[in-house]
XYZ file of C-alpha atoms in Angstrom:
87
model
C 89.930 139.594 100.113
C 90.521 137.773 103.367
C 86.585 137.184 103.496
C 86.021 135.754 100.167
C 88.980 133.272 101.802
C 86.963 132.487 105.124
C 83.653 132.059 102.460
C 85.673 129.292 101.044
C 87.095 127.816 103.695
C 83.362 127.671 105.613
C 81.948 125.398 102.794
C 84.917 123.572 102.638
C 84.676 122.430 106.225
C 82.176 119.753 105.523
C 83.782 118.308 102.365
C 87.579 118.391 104.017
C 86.115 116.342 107.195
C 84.379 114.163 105.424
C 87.604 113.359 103.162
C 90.003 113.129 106.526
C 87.629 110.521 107.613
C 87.251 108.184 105.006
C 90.654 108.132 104.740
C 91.002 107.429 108.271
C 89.004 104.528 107.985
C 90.229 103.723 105.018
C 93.884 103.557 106.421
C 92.449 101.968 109.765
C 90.746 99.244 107.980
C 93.976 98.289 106.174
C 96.045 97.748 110.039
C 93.425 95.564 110.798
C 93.045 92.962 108.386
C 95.829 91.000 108.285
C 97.610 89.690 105.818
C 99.590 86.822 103.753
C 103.464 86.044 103.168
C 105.113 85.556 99.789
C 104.321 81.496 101.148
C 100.477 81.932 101.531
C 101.302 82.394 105.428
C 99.475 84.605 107.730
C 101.432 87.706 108.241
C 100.676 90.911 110.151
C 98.873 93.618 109.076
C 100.285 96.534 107.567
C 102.009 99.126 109.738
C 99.928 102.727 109.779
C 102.869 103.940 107.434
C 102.276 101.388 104.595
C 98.318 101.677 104.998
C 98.808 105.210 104.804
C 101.340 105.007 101.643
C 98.916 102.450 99.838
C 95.657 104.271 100.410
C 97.402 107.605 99.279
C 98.711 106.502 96.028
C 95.998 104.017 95.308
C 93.275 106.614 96.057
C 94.921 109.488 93.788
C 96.230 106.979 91.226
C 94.779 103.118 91.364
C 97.786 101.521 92.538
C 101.293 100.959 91.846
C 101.019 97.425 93.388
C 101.006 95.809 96.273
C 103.462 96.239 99.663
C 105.114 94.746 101.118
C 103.606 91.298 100.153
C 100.490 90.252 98.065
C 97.737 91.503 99.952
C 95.238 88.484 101.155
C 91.513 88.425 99.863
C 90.170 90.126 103.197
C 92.807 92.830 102.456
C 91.906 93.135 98.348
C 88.008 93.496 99.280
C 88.834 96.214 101.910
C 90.871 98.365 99.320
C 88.272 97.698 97.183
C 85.856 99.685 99.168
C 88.248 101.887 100.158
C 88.859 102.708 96.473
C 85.241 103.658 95.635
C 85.022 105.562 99.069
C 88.366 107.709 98.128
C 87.992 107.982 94.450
């Protein structure tokens, strides 16, 4: 029983890391670009929290919205991507 387990796990290794990192970047991406205020106002990226929250529910979902303010276009075209690379 236990080896039918580590038979799963083994060809799982590849598909798992690959997932872990695109969500990396994926999350990584979204810190970086920075963003705009409810004013049209540069504002600071998203904390890793938020990127992480926002890449989790959009990728297993398409969205709820966006946090905490309208994302700018830099920040739309990167979740765009990161939608097709998570989905």
């Amino acid at each position: 029983m236990s080896s039918i387990f580590f038979i799963i796990l083994r060809r799982m290794r590849a598909p798992l890391i690959v997932l872990i990192v695109i969500y990396a970047v994926s999350v990584l991406g979204l810190t970086l670009v920075p963003g705009v205020d409810a004013n049209g106002q540069p504002a600071p990226p998203l904390s890793f929290f938020h990127a992480f929250y926002f890449i989790s529910y959009t990728a297993t979902t398409i969205g709820f919205g966006e946090i905490p303010n309208a994302f700018s276009d830099a920040q739309r075209l990167w979740v765009t991507v990161s939608i097709y690379l998570t989905v």
